[in-house]
CSV table of C-alpha atoms and ligand atoms in Angstrom, one decimal:
chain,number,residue,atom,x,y,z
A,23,UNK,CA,7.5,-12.4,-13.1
A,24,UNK,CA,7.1,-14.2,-9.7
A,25,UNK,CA,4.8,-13.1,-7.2
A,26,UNK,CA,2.6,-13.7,-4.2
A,27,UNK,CA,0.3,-11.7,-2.5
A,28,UNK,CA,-3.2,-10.4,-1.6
A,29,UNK,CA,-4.7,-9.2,-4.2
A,30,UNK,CA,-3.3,-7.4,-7.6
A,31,UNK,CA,-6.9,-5.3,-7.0
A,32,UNK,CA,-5.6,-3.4,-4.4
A,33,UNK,CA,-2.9,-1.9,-6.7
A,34,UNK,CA,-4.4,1.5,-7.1
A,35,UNK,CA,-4.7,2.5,-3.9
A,36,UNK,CA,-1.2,1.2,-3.1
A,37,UNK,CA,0.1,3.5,-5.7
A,38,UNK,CA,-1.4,6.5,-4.0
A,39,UNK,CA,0.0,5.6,-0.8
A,40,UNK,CA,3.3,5.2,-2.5
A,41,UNK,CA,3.2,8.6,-4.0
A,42,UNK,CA,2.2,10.0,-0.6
A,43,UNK,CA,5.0,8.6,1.0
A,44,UNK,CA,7.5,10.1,-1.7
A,45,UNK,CA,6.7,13.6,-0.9
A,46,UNK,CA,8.7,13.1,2.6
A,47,UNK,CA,11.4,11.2,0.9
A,48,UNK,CA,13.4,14.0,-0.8
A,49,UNK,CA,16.5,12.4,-0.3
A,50,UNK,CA,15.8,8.8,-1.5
A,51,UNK,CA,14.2,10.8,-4.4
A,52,UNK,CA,17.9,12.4,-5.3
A,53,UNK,CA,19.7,9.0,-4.8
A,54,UNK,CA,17.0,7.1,-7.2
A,55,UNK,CA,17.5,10.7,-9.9
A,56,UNK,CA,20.9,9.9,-9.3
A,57,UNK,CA,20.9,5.9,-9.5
A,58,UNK,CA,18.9,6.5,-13.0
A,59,UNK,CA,22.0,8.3,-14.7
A,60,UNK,CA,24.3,6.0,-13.5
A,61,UNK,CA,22.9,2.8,-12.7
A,62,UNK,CA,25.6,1.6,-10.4
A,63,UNK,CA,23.5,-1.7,-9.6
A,64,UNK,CA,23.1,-2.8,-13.1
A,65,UNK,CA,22.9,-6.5,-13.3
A,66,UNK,CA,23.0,-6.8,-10.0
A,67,UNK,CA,19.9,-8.8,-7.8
A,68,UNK,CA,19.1,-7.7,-4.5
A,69,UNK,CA,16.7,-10.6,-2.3
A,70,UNK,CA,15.1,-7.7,0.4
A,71,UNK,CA,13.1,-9.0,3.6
A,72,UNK,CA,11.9,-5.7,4.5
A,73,UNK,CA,8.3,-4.4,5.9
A,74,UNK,CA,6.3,-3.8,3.2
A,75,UNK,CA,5.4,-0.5,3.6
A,76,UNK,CA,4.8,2.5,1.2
A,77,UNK,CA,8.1,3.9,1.9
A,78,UNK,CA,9.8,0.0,1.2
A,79,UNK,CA,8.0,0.7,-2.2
A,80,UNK,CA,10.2,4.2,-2.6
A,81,UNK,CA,13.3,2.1,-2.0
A,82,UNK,CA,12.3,-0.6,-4.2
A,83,UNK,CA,11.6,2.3,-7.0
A,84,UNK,CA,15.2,3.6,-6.6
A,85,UNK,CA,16.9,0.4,-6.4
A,86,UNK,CA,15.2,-0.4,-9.8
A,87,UNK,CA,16.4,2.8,-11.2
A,88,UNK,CA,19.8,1.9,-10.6
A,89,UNK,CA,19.5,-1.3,-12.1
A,90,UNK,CA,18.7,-3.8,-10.2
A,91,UNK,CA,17.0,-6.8,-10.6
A,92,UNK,CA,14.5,-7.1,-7.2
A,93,UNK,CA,12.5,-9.8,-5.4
A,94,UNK,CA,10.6,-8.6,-2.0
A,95,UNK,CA,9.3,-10.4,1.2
A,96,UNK,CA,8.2,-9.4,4.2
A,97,UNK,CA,10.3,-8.8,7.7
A,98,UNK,CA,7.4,-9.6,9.8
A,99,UNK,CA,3.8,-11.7,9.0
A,100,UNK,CA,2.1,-8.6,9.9
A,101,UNK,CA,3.0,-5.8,8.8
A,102,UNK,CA,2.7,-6.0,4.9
A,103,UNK,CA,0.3,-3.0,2.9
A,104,UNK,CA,-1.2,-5.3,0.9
A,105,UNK,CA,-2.4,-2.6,-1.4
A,106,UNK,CA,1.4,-1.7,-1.6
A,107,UNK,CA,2.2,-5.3,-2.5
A,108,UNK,CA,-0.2,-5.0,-5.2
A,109,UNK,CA,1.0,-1.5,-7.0
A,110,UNK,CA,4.7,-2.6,-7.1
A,111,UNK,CA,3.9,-6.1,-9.0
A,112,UNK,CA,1.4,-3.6,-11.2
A,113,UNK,CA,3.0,-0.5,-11.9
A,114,UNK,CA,6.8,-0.9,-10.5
A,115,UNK,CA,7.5,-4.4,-12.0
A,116,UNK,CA,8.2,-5.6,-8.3
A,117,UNK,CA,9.0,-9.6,-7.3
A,118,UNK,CA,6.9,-9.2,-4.2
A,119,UNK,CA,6.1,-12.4,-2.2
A,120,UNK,CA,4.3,-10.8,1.1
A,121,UNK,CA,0.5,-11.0,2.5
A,122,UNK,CA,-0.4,-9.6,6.1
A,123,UNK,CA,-1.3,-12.0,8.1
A,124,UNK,CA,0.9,-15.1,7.1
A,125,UNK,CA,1.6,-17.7,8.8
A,126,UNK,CA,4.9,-18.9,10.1
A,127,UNK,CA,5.3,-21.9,7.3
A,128,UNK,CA,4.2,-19.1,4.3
A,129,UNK,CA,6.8,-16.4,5.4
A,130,UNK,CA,9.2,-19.0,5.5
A,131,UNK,CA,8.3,-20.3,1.9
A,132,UNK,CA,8.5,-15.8,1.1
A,133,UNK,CA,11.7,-16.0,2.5
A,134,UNK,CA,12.9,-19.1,0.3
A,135,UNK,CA,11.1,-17.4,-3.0
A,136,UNK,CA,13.3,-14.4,-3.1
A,137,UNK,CA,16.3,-16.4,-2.1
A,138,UNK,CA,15.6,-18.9,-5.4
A,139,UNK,CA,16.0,-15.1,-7.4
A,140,UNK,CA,19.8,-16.0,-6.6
A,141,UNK,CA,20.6,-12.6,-5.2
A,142,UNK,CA,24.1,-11.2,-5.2
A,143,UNK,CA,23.0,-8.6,-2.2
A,144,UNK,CA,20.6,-9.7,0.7
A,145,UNK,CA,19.1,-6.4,2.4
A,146,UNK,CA,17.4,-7.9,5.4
A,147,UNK,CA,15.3,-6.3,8.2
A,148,UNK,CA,15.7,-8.4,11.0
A,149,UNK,CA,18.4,-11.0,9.8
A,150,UNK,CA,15.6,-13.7,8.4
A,151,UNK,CA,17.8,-13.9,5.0
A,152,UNK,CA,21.3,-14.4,5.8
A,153,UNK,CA,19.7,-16.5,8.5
A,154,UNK,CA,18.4,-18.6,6.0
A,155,UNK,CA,21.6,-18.8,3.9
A,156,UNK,CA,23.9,-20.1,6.4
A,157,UNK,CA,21.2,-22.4,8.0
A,158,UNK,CA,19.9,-24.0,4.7
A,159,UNK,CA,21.6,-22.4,1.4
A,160,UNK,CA,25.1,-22.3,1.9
A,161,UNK,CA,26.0,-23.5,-1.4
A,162,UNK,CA,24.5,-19.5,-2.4
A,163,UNK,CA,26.9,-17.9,-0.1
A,164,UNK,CA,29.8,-18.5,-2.5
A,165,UNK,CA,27.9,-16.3,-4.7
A,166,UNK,CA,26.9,-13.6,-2.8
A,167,UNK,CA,28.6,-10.2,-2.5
A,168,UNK,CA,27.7,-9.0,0.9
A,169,UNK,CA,24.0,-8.1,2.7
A,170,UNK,CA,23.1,-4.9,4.4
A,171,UNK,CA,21.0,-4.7,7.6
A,172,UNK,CA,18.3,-2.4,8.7
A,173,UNK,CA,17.7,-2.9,12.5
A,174,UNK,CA,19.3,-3.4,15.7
A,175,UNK,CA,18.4,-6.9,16.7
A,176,UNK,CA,19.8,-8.1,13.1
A,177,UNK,CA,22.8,-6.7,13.4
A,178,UNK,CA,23.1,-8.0,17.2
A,179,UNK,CA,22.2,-11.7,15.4
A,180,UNK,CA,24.7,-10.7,12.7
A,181,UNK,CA,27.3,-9.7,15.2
A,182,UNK,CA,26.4,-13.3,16.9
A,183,UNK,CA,27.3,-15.0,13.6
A,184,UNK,CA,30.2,-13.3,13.0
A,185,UNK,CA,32.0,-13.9,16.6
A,186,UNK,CA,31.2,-17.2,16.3
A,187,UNK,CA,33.7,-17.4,13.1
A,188,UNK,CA,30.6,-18.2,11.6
A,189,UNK,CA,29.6,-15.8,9.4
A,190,UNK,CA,30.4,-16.2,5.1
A,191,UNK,CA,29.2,-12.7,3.7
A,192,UNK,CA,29.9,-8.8,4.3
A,193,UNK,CA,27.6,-7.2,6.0
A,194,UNK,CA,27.2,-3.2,6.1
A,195,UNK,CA,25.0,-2.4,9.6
A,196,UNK,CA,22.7,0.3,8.2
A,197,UNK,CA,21.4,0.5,11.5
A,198,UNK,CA,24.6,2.2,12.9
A,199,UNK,CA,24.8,4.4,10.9
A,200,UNK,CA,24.2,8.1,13.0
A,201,UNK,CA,21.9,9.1,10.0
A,202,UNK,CA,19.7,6.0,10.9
A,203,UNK,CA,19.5,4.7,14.8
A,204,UNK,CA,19.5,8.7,16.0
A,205,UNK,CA,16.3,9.1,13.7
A,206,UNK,CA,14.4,6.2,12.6
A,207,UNK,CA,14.9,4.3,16.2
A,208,UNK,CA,14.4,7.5,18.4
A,209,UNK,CA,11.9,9.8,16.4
A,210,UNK,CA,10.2,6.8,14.1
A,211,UNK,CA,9.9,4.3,16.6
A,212,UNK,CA,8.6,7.1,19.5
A,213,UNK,CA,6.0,8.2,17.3
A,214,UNK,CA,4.7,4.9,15.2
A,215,UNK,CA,4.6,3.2,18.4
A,216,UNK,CA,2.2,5.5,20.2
A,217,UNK,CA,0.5,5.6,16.7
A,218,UNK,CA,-0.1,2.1,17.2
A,219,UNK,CA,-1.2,1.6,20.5
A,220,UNK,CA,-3.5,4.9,20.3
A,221,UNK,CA,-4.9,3.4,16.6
A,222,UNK,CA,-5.9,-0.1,18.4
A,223,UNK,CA,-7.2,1.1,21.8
A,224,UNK,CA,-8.4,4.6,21.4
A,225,UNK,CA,-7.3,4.7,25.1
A,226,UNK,CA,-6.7,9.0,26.4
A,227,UNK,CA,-2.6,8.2,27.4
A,228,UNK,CA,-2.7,11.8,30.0
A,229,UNK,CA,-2.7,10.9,33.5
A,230,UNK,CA,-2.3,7.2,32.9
A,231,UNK,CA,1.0,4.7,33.9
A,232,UNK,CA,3.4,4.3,31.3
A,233,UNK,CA,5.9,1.9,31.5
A,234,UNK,CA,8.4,1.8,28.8
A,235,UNK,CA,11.0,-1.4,28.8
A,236,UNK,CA,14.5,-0.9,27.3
A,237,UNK,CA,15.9,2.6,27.2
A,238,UNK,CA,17.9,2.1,23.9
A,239,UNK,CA,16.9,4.9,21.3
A,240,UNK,CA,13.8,3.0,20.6
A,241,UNK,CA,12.6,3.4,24.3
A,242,UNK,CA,14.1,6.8,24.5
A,243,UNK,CA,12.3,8.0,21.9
A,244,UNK,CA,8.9,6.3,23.0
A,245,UNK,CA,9.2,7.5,26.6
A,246,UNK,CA,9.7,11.1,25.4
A,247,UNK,CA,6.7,11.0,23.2
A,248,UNK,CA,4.3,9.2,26.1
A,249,UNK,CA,5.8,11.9,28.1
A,250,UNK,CA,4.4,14.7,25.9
A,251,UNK,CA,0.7,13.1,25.9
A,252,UNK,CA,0.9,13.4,29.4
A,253,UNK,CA,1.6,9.7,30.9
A,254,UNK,CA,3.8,9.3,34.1
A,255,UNK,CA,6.6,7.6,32.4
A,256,UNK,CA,8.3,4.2,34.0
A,257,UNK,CA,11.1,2.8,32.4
A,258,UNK,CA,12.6,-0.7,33.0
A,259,UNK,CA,16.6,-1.3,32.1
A,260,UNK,CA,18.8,-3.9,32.8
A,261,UNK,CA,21.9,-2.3,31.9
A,262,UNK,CA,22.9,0.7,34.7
A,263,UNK,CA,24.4,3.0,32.5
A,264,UNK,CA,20.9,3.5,30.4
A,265,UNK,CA,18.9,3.0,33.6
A,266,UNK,CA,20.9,6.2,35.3
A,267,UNK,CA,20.0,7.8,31.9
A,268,UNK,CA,16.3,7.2,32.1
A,269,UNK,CA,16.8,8.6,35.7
A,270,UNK,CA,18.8,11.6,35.0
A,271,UNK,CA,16.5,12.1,31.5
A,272,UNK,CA,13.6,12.5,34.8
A,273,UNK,CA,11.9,9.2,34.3
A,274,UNK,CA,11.0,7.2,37.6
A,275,UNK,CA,13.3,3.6,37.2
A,276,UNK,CA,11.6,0.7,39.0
A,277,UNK,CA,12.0,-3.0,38.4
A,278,UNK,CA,9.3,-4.7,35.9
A,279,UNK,CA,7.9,-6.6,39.2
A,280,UNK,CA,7.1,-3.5,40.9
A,281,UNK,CA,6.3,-1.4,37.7
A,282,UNK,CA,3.5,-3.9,36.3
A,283,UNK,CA,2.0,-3.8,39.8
A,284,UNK,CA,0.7,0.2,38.5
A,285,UNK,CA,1.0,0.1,34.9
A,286,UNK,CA,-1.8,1.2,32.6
A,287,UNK,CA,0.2,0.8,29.9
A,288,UNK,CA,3.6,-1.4,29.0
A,289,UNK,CA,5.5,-1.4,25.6
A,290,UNK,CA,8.7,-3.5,25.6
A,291,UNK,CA,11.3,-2.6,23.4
A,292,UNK,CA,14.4,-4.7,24.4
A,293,UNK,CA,15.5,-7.1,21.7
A,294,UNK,CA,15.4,-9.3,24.3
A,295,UNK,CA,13.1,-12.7,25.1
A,296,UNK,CA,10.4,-13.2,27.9
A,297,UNK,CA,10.6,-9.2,29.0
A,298,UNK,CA,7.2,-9.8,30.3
A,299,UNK,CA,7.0,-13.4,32.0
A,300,UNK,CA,4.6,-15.4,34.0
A,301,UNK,CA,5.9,-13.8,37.2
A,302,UNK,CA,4.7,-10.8,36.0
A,303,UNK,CA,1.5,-11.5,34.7
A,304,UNK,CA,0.6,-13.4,38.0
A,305,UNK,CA,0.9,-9.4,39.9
A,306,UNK,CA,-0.3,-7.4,37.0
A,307,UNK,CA,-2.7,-4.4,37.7
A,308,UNK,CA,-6.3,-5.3,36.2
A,309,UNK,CA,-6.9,-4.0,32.5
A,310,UNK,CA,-3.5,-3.3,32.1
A,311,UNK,CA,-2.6,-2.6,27.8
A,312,UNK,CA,0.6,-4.6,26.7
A,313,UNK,CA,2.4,-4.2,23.5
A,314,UNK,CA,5.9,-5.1,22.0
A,315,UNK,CA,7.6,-2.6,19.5
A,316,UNK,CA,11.0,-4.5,19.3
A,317,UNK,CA,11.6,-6.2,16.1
A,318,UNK,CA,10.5,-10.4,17.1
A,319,UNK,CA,7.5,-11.2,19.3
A,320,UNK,CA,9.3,-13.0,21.7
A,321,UNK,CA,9.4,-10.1,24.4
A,322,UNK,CA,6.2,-10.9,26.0
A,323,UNK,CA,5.8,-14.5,26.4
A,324,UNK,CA,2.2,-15.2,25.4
A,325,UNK,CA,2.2,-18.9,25.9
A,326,UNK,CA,2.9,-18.2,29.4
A,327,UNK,CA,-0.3,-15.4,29.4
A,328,UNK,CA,-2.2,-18.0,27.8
A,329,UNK,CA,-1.3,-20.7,30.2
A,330,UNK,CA,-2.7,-18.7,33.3
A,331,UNK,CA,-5.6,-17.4,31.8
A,332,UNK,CA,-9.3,-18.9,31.7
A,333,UNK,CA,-10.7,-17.2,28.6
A,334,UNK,CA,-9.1,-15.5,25.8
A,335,UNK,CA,-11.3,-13.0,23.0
A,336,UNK,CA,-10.5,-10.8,20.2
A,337,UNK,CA,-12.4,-7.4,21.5
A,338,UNK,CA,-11.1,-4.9,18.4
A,339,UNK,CA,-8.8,-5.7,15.8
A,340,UNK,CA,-5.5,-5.7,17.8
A,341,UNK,CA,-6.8,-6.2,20.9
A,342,UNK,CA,-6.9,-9.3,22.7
A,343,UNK,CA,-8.5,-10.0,25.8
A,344,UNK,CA,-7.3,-12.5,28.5
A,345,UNK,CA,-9.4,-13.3,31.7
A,346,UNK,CA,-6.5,-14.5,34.8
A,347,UNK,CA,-8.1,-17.3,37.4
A,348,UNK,CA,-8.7,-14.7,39.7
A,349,UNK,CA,-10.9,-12.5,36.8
A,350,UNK,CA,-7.8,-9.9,36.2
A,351,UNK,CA,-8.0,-8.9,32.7
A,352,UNK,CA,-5.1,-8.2,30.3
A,353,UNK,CA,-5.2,-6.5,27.2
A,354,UNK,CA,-2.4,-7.7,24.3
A,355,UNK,CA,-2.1,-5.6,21.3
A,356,UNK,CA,-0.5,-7.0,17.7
A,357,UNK,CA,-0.1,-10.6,18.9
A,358,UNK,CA,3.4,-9.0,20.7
A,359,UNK,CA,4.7,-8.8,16.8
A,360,UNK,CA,5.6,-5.0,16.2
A,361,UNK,CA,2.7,-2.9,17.2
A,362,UNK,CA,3.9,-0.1,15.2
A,363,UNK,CA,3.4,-1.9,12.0
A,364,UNK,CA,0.7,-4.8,13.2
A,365,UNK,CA,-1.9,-2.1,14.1
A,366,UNK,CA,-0.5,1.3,12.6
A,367,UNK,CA,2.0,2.2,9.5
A,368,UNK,CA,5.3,1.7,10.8
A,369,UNK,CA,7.6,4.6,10.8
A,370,UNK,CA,6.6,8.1,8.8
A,371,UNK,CA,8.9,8.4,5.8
A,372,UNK,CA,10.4,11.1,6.7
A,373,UNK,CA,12.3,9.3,9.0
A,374,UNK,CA,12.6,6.5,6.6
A,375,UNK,CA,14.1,8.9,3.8
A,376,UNK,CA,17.3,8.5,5.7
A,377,UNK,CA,17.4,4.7,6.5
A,378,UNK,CA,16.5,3.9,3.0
A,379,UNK,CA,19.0,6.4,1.7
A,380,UNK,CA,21.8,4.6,3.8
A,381,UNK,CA,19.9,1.5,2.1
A,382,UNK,CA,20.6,2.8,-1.5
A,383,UNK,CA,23.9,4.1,-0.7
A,384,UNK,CA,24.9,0.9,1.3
A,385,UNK,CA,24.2,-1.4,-1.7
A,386,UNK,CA,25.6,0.6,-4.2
A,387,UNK,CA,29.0,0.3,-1.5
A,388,UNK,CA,28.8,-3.4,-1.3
A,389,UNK,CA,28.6,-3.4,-5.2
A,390,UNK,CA,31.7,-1.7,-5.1
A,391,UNK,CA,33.6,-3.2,-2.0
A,392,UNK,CA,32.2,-6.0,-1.1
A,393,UNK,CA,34.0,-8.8,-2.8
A,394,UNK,CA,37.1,-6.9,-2.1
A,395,UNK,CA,36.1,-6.4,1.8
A,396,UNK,CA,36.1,-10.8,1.9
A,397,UNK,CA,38.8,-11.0,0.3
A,398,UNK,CA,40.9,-8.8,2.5
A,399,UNK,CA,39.1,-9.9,5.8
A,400,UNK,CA,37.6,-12.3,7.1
A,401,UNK,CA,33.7,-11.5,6.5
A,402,UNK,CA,32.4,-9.0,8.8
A,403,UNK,CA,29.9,-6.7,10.0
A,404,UNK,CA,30.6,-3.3,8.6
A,405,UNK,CA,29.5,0.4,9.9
A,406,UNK,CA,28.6,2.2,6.7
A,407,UNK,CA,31.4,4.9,5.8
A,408,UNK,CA,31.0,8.3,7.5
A,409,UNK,CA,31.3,9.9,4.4
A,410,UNK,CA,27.8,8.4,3.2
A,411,UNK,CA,26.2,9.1,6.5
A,412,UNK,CA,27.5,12.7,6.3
A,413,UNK,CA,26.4,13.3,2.7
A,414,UNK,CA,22.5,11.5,3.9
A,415,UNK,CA,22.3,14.3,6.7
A,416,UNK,CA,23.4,17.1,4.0
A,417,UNK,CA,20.8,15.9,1.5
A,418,UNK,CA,18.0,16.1,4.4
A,419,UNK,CA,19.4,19.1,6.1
A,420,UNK,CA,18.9,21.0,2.4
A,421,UNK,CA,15.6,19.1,1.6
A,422,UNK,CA,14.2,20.9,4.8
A,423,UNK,CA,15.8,24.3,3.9
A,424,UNK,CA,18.5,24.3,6.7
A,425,UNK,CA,21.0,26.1,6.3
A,426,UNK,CA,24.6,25.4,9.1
A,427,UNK,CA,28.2,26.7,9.3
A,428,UNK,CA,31.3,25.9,7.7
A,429,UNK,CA,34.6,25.5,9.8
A,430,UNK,CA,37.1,28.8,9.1
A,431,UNK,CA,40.6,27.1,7.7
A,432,UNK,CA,42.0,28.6,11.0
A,433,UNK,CA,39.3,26.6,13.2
A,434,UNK,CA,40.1,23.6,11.2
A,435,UNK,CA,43.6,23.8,11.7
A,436,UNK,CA,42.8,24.8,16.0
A,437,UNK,CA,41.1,21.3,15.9
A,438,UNK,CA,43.9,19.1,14.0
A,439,UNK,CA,46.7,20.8,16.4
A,440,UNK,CA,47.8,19.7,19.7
A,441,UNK,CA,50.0,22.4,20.7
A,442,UNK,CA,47.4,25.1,21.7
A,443,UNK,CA,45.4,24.6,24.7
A,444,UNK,CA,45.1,27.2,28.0
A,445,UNK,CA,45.6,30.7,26.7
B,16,ADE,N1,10.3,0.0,9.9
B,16,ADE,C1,9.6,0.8,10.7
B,16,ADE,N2,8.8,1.6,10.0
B,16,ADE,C2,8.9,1.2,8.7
B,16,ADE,C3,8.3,1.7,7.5
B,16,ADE,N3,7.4,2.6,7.5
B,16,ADE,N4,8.6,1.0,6.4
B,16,ADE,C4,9.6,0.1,6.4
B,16,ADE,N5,10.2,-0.4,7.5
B,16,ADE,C5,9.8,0.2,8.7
């Protein structure tokens, strides 16, 4: 078996933190029981370019249990566990090609190694592997069955391919599924972001400036968690439907111009490039903490910070220091890459239960429909069926012992009628 990584000595330590992880993971841990019995992905090699985290590990488990031949890589240089790297080469039999810390021309040559396993599925994080198909490897694509896609930014590249007539697989958007963006984006991203920020500053967040860029479910979820420590809250939008909900949610909605002039604190989280520019680092309030916890480190544009600054040092791990011409000093956390994952350990797998159930249940789908969704239509970008999503929320609403209603047959037929309305 294949491999790359740290170091095959950190493999015990992985394993607990796997096994840790698995206790919030009932439902991925019914799927894999499940997947055992029937092995619906028998035969079948899945290429994943995912963050290699302890609860990646839990998906890679159940994915194996169905069958499935697997090769791993990382979604970002730094968030691998390297001790989690090392326990599924050891103990789970795991193709894992990932080592925090890589640099750009080694996560591309990860990327290529688990493409060379010849996969049938691609299950990206991020949109680095189909990338890499239709850029460099098209002669695979005939092969392929279909991909599935964990985060909002790939499916928005994705989405990109796919408009431009471009795109030569089926893709299921994991991401859209309700069971996934309402949770992992809003509750996993508010939390693990904080995580991160408090983990590489040990800064007190009450009283301070907040400023929170995007107001997606991301920032939504970040702005009501630096709310609860007790920040003033600032969020940033470009779009004015999201920026009247920030205002209406009772956040204060200011331009980034004027908001960096008071920040303590700014985490982007936009999917977009350059969010924080040279224009803004030229007016930024002195000590001010900057972080990204979108998906690529292109929101804050570092060569710019770099350019206008006279010294640069590392003060902790994660924490960079620049000194501005006029002696301003700016703190970057993470190199801009995810903070969440760079300095923390990404989302808590309780939220990542249900993403990596729609995972599971998303490959075992394109097992069964992809080659038939090509042929049919042109290759898309798919939502996964409300049916799975449904049966995910099920599964997690019984693994916490919650109990809802069930509609009488005379409520369901009130809803599918159109003849009774004012009484
Ligand atoms: N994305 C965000 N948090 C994650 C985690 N804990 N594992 C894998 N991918 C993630």
């Amino acid at each position: 078996m294949k491999y790359e990584i740290k170091d095959i000595k950190l493999a015990e330590k992985g394993k607990k933190r796997i096994e840790w992880a698995a206790i919030d993971m009932p439902v991925l841990k019914t799927i894999g029981a499940d997947f055992k019995k029937r092995k619906p992905l028998k035969g079948i090699t899945i290429s994943a370019c995912l963050h290699v985290t302890a609860e990646t590990a839990n998906l890679m488990i159940a994915l194996k249990d169905g069958g499935a031949n697997l090769a791993l890589c990382a979604s970002n240089p730094l968030s691998t566990q390297d001790d989690v790297a090392a326990s599924l080469v050891k103990d789970y039999g795991v193709s894992v090609f990932a080592i925090k810390g890589e640099n750009s021309k080694t996560y591309f040559s990860h990327i290529n190694a688990v493409l060379d396993a010849k996969p049938d599925i691609t299950m990206d994080d991020g949109a680095d592997l189909v990338s890499e198909l239709h850029k460099n490897r098209e002669s695979q694509l005939l092969k392929m069955i279909g991909g599935t896609e964990e985060t909002t930014t790939g499916v928005i590249r994705l989405k990109a391919l796919w408009k431009e007539g471009k795109l030569k697989m089926p893709i299921l958007a994991v991401n859209d599924a309700m069971t996934k963006h309402f949770f992992d984006n809003r509750y996993g991203t508010g939390q693990s972001t904080l995580d991160g920020i408090i983990r590489a500053t040990n800064k007190l967040l009450a009283g301070r400036v907040f400023v929170v860029a995007g107001y997606g479910y991301c920032g939504k979820g970040l702005s009501m968690r630096a709310k609860g420590m007790g920040s003033r809250v600032i969020i940033t939008e470009i779009d004015p439907v999201k920026a009247l909900e920030a205002n209406m949610d009772g956040f204060e909605v200011l331009p980034m111009k004027e908001a960096v002039k008071i920040a303590d604190f700014i985490s982007t989280v936009t999917g977009n490039m350059n969010v924080l520019d040279i224009e803004h680092f030229k007016i930024m309030k002195d000590g001010c903490i900057i972080a990204n916890s979108g998906h690529f480190d292109v929101e804050i544009n570092l060569k710019g910070l770099a350019k206008l600054s006279k010294a640069k040092r590392t003060l902790r791990d994660f924490v960079e220091e620049y000194v501005m011409k006029d002696g301003r000093k700016i703190y970057c956390l993470g190199e801009g890459r995810l903070i969440n994952l760079a300095s923390a350990e990404g989302h808590p797998a309780s939220v990542m239960d249900m993403s990596f159930a729609n995972q599971a249940l998303g490959a075992e789908y394109m097992v069964k429909n992809g080659k038939k969704l090509a042929k049919e239509h042109q290759p898309a970008v798919y939502t996964i069926p409300e049916e799975i999503d449904k049966e995910i929320a099920r599964l997690k609403l019984k693994s916490l012992g919650v109990s809802i209603d069930t509609l009488t047959s005379e409520q369901k037929k009130y809803l599918e009628s159109w003849e009774e309305g004012t009484l």
